[in-house]
């Protein structure tokens, strides 16, 4: 059977090492690029079609490896269709050409991510909000920004792209569907990344830690007093 002193020491140790996990932290890596876009109007029983034309140019980047992507070019491949919004503020998109690829070329190697453009949503001032989910990505080059982007997508595949005013003709989804749009578009993209939880003391564990330290001091004093009386 454990002595009272040993039981006290074991209890103190258990109390002093108990800590809890913090909530997941979220970081955001953002970049902006410019390219041409064309929206062909739809009609009764005919979906409107969105095409991304030619290469886009990366203009700026914030977050991890800031600026490493600036000056590179890329493409968004495939056609995307949507039916008449009929007053709705958002529409789901389909892609008859899927799977499609989002690519960025570093001059030697190409970063490739398989994408699905899921939804369009009307925004302020005629802007259109589109959501792209990256199912996977591959990159064998040495560009630090593309390596980071590849790692971020592998950890948490979620890229949100905001389409600014499309040539000025579509101020909402209904008008975009009926009239189409053509011209240069500016995109603002954000990669949302979930990071592993970090072990930190929380209020209850901190209280237990303090209790454990007090127990340790009391146990040490009791041992010292026992040694003194024995001598």
mmCIF file of C-alpha atoms in Angstrom:
data_model
loop_
_atom_site.group_PDB
_atom_site.id
_atom_site.type_symbol
_atom_site.label_atom_id
_atom_site.label_comp_id
_atom_site.label_asym_id
_atom_site.label_seq_id
_atom_site.Cartn_x
_atom_site.Cartn_y
_atom_site.Cartn_z
ATOM 1 C CA UNK A 1 0.000 0.000 0.000
ATOM 2 C CA UNK A 2 1.272 3.467 -0.858
ATOM 3 C CA UNK A 3 2.286 5.633 2.072
ATOM 4 C CA UNK A 4 0.487 8.951 2.519
ATOM 5 C CA UNK A 5 3.613 10.823 1.393
ATOM 6 C CA UNK A 6 3.970 8.777 -1.822
ATOM 7 C CA UNK A 7 0.258 9.089 -2.602
ATOM 8 C CA UNK A 8 0.540 12.851 -2.171
ATOM 9 C CA UNK A 9 3.550 12.970 -4.512
ATOM 10 C CA UNK A 10 1.784 10.927 -7.228
ATOM 11 C CA UNK A 11 -1.343 13.117 -6.991
ATOM 12 C CA UNK A 12 0.740 16.279 -7.262
ATOM 13 C CA UNK A 13 2.552 14.991 -10.366
ATOM 14 C CA UNK A 14 -0.709 14.047 -12.106
ATOM 15 C CA UNK A 15 -2.165 17.469 -11.378
ATOM 16 C CA UNK A 16 0.896 19.395 -12.547
ATOM 17 C CA UNK A 17 1.206 17.789 -16.020
ATOM 18 C CA UNK A 18 -2.446 18.039 -17.151
ATOM 19 C CA UNK A 19 -2.868 20.455 -20.097
ATOM 20 C CA UNK A 20 -5.519 20.797 -22.836
ATOM 21 C CA UNK A 21 -5.470 21.303 -26.620
ATOM 22 C CA UNK A 22 -6.272 24.755 -27.999
ATOM 23 C CA UNK A 23 -8.716 25.264 -30.867
ATOM 24 C CA UNK A 24 -7.377 25.021 -34.418
ATOM 25 C CA UNK A 25 -5.687 28.153 -35.741
ATOM 26 C CA UNK A 26 -6.523 29.444 -39.220
ATOM 27 C CA UNK A 27 -4.063 31.226 -41.491
ATOM 28 C CA UNK A 28 -4.823 32.830 -44.839
ATOM 29 C CA UNK A 29 -2.541 33.043 -47.862
ATOM 30 C CA UNK A 30 -3.814 35.496 -50.477
ATOM 31 C CA UNK A 31 -2.875 36.410 -54.019
ATOM 32 C CA UNK A 32 -4.372 38.463 -56.845
ATOM 33 C CA UNK A 33 -4.339 37.870 -60.574
ATOM 34 C CA UNK A 34 -5.784 39.417 -63.729
ATOM 35 C CA UNK A 35 -7.121 37.722 -66.861
ATOM 36 C CA UNK A 36 -9.849 37.726 -69.500
ATOM 37 C CA UNK A 37 -13.274 36.225 -68.913
ATOM 38 C CA UNK A 38 -16.297 35.716 -71.142
ATOM 39 C CA UNK A 39 -19.882 34.959 -70.122
ATOM 40 C CA UNK A 40 -22.142 33.826 -72.955
ATOM 41 C CA UNK A 41 -25.825 34.547 -72.143
ATOM 42 C CA UNK A 42 -28.352 31.794 -71.644
ATOM 43 C CA UNK A 43 -32.051 31.489 -72.422
ATOM 44 C CA UNK A 44 -35.082 29.269 -71.864
ATOM 45 C CA UNK A 45 -33.688 25.802 -71.228
ATOM 46 C CA UNK A 46 -30.179 26.922 -72.180
ATOM 47 C CA UNK A 47 -27.541 27.579 -69.507
ATOM 48 C CA UNK A 48 -25.192 30.551 -69.590
ATOM 49 C CA UNK A 49 -21.532 29.625 -70.074
ATOM 50 C CA UNK A 50 -18.451 31.081 -68.394
ATOM 51 C CA UNK A 51 -15.071 30.773 -70.137
ATOM 52 C CA UNK A 52 -11.699 31.852 -68.769
ATOM 53 C CA UNK A 53 -9.674 33.040 -71.753
ATOM 54 C CA UNK A 54 -5.912 32.729 -72.111
ATOM 55 C CA UNK A 55 -3.357 33.193 -69.357
ATOM 56 C CA UNK A 56 -3.819 35.189 -66.164
ATOM 57 C CA UNK A 57 -0.981 37.183 -64.583
ATOM 58 C CA UNK A 58 -0.249 37.043 -60.866
ATOM 59 C CA UNK A 59 0.109 40.609 -59.577
ATOM 60 C CA UNK A 60 0.506 40.392 -55.791
ATOM 61 C CA UNK A 61 0.690 37.963 -52.873
ATOM 62 C CA UNK A 62 0.418 38.193 -49.098
ATOM 63 C CA UNK A 63 0.910 35.635 -46.355
ATOM 64 C CA UNK A 64 3.468 32.828 -46.467
ATOM 65 C CA UNK A 65 6.307 33.296 -48.972
ATOM 66 C CA UNK A 66 4.936 36.722 -49.842
ATOM 67 C CA UNK A 67 5.725 37.815 -53.384
ATOM 68 C CA UNK A 68 7.092 34.480 -54.633
ATOM 69 C CA UNK A 69 4.175 34.116 -57.083
ATOM 70 C CA UNK A 70 4.283 37.648 -58.482
ATOM 71 C CA UNK A 71 5.072 37.698 -62.202
ATOM 72 C CA UNK A 72 4.051 34.102 -62.878
ATOM 73 C CA UNK A 73 1.259 33.163 -65.300
ATOM 74 C CA UNK A 74 -1.463 30.546 -65.129
ATOM 75 C CA UNK A 75 -4.743 29.308 -66.551
ATOM 76 C CA UNK A 76 -8.214 28.238 -65.421
ATOM 77 C CA UNK A 77 -9.296 25.554 -67.885
ATOM 78 C CA UNK A 78 -12.779 24.418 -68.841
ATOM 79 C CA UNK A 79 -16.276 25.784 -69.402
ATOM 80 C CA UNK A 80 -18.722 26.385 -66.559
ATOM 81 C CA UNK A 81 -22.500 26.596 -66.938
ATOM 82 C CA UNK A 82 -25.311 27.966 -64.813
ATOM 83 C CA UNK A 83 -29.082 28.055 -65.244
ATOM 84 C CA UNK A 84 -31.352 31.086 -64.963
ATOM 85 C CA UNK A 85 -31.006 32.397 -61.386
ATOM 86 C CA UNK A 86 -34.695 33.484 -61.434
ATOM 87 C CA UNK A 87 -34.031 36.108 -58.773
ATOM 88 C CA UNK A 88 -31.779 33.931 -56.630
ATOM 89 C CA UNK A 89 -28.653 35.538 -55.179
ATOM 90 C CA UNK A 90 -26.498 32.478 -55.943
ATOM 91 C CA UNK A 91 -26.381 29.674 -58.503
ATOM 92 C CA UNK A 92 -24.660 26.313 -58.652
ATOM 93 C CA UNK A 93 -22.331 25.706 -61.580
ATOM 94 C CA UNK A 94 -21.783 22.599 -63.641
ATOM 95 C CA UNK A 95 -18.831 21.744 -65.850
ATOM 96 C CA UNK A 96 -19.379 19.563 -68.921
ATOM 97 C CA UNK A 97 -15.600 19.533 -69.453
ATOM 98 C CA UNK A 98 -14.621 18.363 -65.945
ATOM 99 C CA UNK A 99 -12.165 17.543 -64.542
ATOM 100 C CA UNK A 100 -10.641 20.966 -65.084
ATOM 101 C CA UNK A 101 -7.264 22.284 -63.976
ATOM 102 C CA UNK A 102 -5.973 25.459 -62.337
ATOM 103 C CA UNK A 103 -2.321 25.874 -63.345
ATOM 104 C CA UNK A 104 0.588 28.228 -62.579
ATOM 105 C CA UNK A 105 3.816 28.041 -64.606
ATOM 106 C CA UNK A 106 7.114 28.962 -62.910
ATOM 107 C CA UNK A 107 9.166 29.062 -66.119
ATOM 108 C CA UNK A 108 10.243 25.432 -65.836
ATOM 109 C CA UNK A 109 7.623 23.407 -63.961
ATOM 110 C CA UNK A 110 3.831 23.723 -63.781
ATOM 111 C CA UNK A 111 1.763 23.698 -60.612
ATOM 112 C CA UNK A 112 -1.502 21.837 -61.337
ATOM 113 C CA UNK A 113 -4.628 21.604 -59.177
ATOM 114 C CA UNK A 114 -7.845 19.817 -60.080
ATOM 115 C CA UNK A 115 -10.763 22.169 -59.486
ATOM 116 C CA UNK A 116 -14.530 22.373 -59.417
ATOM 117 C CA UNK A 117 -16.132 25.813 -59.646
ATOM 118 C CA UNK A 118 -19.116 25.207 -57.400
ATOM 119 C CA UNK A 119 -21.084 28.433 -56.938
ATOM 120 C CA UNK A 120 -21.546 32.001 -58.136
ATOM 121 C CA UNK A 121 -22.977 34.652 -55.861
ATOM 122 C CA UNK A 122 -23.933 38.234 -56.616
ATOM 123 C CA UNK A 123 -21.888 40.862 -54.815
ATOM 124 C CA UNK A 124 -21.793 44.623 -54.372
ATOM 125 C CA UNK A 125 -21.187 46.904 -57.341
ATOM 126 C CA UNK A 126 -21.756 44.170 -59.908
ATOM 127 C CA UNK A 127 -18.975 41.907 -58.640
ATOM 128 C CA UNK A 128 -19.429 38.147 -58.704
ATOM 129 C CA UNK A 129 -18.224 35.797 -55.995
ATOM 130 C CA UNK A 130 -17.106 32.324 -57.088
ATOM 131 C CA UNK A 131 -15.990 29.420 -54.930
ATOM 132 C CA UNK A 132 -13.361 26.939 -56.121
ATOM 133 C CA UNK A 133 -12.518 23.760 -54.237
ATOM 134 C CA UNK A 134 -9.161 22.147 -54.972
ATOM 135 C CA UNK A 135 -9.437 18.366 -54.767
ATOM 136 C CA UNK A 136 -5.676 17.874 -55.125
ATOM 137 C CA UNK A 137 -2.531 19.504 -56.461
ATOM 138 C CA UNK A 138 0.894 18.516 -57.778
ATOM 139 C CA UNK A 139 4.125 20.486 -58.165
ATOM 140 C CA UNK A 140 7.712 19.281 -58.730
ATOM 141 C CA UNK A 141 9.437 22.675 -59.038
ATOM 142 C CA UNK A 142 11.467 24.848 -56.656
ATOM 143 C CA UNK A 143 9.393 28.065 -56.407
ATOM 144 C CA UNK A 144 8.852 28.630 -52.677
ATOM 145 C CA UNK A 145 5.436 30.222 -53.165
ATOM 146 C CA UNK A 146 4.152 27.322 -55.262
ATOM 147 C CA UNK A 147 5.578 24.779 -52.815
ATOM 148 C CA UNK A 148 3.741 26.584 -50.014
ATOM 149 C CA UNK A 149 0.533 26.752 -52.075
ATOM 150 C CA UNK A 150 0.789 23.027 -52.827
ATOM 151 C CA UNK A 151 1.256 22.259 -49.121
ATOM 152 C CA UNK A 152 -1.651 24.492 -48.138
ATOM 153 C CA UNK A 153 -3.992 22.822 -50.603
ATOM 154 C CA UNK A 154 -2.953 19.372 -49.412
ATOM 155 C CA UNK A 155 -3.702 20.407 -45.814
ATOM 156 C CA UNK A 156 -7.020 22.150 -46.427
ATOM 157 C CA UNK A 157 -8.318 22.325 -50.018
ATOM 158 C CA UNK A 158 -10.350 25.521 -50.132
ATOM 159 C CA UNK A 159 -9.643 28.422 -52.487
ATOM 160 C CA UNK A 160 -12.092 31.327 -52.667
ATOM 161 C CA UNK A 161 -11.881 33.625 -55.703
ATOM 162 C CA UNK A 162 -13.741 36.921 -56.001
ATOM 163 C CA UNK A 163 -14.528 38.029 -59.559
ATOM 164 C CA UNK A 164 -14.686 41.790 -59.826
ATOM 165 C CA UNK A 165 -17.037 43.606 -62.232
ATOM 166 C CA UNK A 166 -17.191 41.675 -65.508
ATOM 167 C CA UNK A 167 -17.058 44.366 -68.184
ATOM 168 C CA UNK A 168 -19.765 46.371 -66.431
ATOM 169 C CA UNK A 169 -22.713 44.656 -68.150
ATOM 170 C CA UNK A 170 -23.739 42.225 -65.437
ATOM 171 C CA UNK A 171 -24.728 43.960 -62.205
ATOM 172 C CA UNK A 172 -26.448 40.880 -60.780
ATOM 173 C CA UNK A 173 -26.795 37.218 -61.644
ATOM 174 C CA UNK A 174 -30.050 37.660 -63.578
ATOM 175 C CA UNK A 175 -28.540 40.324 -65.818
ATOM 176 C CA UNK A 176 -25.345 38.310 -66.141
ATOM 177 C CA UNK A 177 -27.401 35.325 -67.314
ATOM 178 C CA UNK A 178 -29.478 37.363 -69.755
ATOM 179 C CA UNK A 179 -26.814 39.691 -71.181
ATOM 180 C CA UNK A 180 -23.519 37.901 -70.684
ATOM 181 C CA UNK A 181 -20.297 39.786 -70.166
ATOM 182 C CA UNK A 182 -16.876 40.072 -71.713
ATOM 183 C CA UNK A 183 -13.644 41.756 -70.771
ATOM 184 C CA UNK A 184 -10.798 41.865 -68.282
ATOM 185 C CA UNK A 185 -11.525 40.596 -64.791
ATOM 186 C CA UNK A 186 -9.506 41.012 -61.605
ATOM 187 C CA UNK A 187 -9.485 38.062 -59.221
ATOM 188 C CA UNK A 188 -8.698 38.114 -55.529
ATOM 189 C CA UNK A 189 -7.951 34.668 -54.072
ATOM 190 C CA UNK A 190 -7.576 33.423 -50.489
ATOM 191 C CA UNK A 191 -6.407 29.970 -49.407
ATOM 192 C CA UNK A 192 -7.802 29.063 -45.991
ATOM 193 C CA UNK A 193 -5.641 26.639 -44.058
ATOM 194 C CA UNK A 194 -6.348 24.660 -40.892
ATOM 195 C CA UNK A 195 -3.243 24.216 -38.745
ATOM 196 C CA UNK A 196 -2.675 21.462 -36.138
ATOM 197 C CA UNK A 197 -3.909 22.355 -32.641
ATOM 198 C CA UNK A 198 -1.315 23.710 -30.222
ATOM 199 C CA UNK A 199 -1.008 22.361 -26.670
ATOM 200 C CA UNK A 200 -1.497 25.232 -24.224
ATOM 201 C CA UNK A 201 -2.699 25.417 -20.625
ATOM 202 C CA UNK A 202 -6.343 26.445 -20.200
ATOM 203 C CA UNK A 203 -7.988 27.877 -17.033
ATOM 204 C CA UNK A 204 -8.759 24.507 -15.364
ATOM 205 C CA UNK A 205 -5.378 22.943 -16.173
ATOM 206 C CA UNK A 206 -3.659 26.091 -14.906
ATOM 207 C CA UNK A 207 -5.462 25.724 -11.593
ATOM 208 C CA UNK A 208 -4.406 22.078 -11.396
ATOM 209 C CA UNK A 209 -0.848 23.071 -12.254
ATOM 210 C CA UNK A 210 -0.806 25.535 -9.362
ATOM 211 C CA UNK A 211 -2.223 22.904 -7.044
ATOM 212 C CA UNK A 212 0.439 20.445 -8.178
ATOM 213 C CA UNK A 213 3.233 22.910 -7.490
ATOM 214 C CA UNK A 214 1.878 23.614 -3.996
ATOM 215 C CA UNK A 215 1.707 19.878 -3.315
ATOM 216 C CA UNK A 216 5.289 19.444 -4.472
ATOM 217 C CA UNK A 217 6.468 22.194 -2.095
ATOM 218 C CA UNK A 218 4.535 20.671 0.799
ATOM 219 C CA UNK A 219 5.971 17.228 0.065
ATOM 220 C CA UNK A 220 9.518 18.595 -0.096
ATOM 221 C CA UNK A 221 9.091 20.400 3.231
ATOM 222 C CA UNK A 222 7.687 17.252 4.847
ATOM 223 C CA UNK A 223 10.690 15.223 3.652
ATOM 224 C CA UNK A 224 13.077 17.925 4.923
ATOM 225 C CA UNK A 225 11.346 17.984 8.306
ATOM 226 C CA UNK A 226 11.540 14.186 8.504
ATOM 227 C CA UNK A 227 15.250 14.220 7.719
ATOM 228 C CA UNK A 228 15.904 16.898 10.379
ATOM 229 C CA UNK A 229 14.064 15.003 13.115
ATOM 230 C CA UNK A 230 15.810 11.749 12.194
ATOM 231 C CA UNK A 231 19.198 13.381 12.574
#
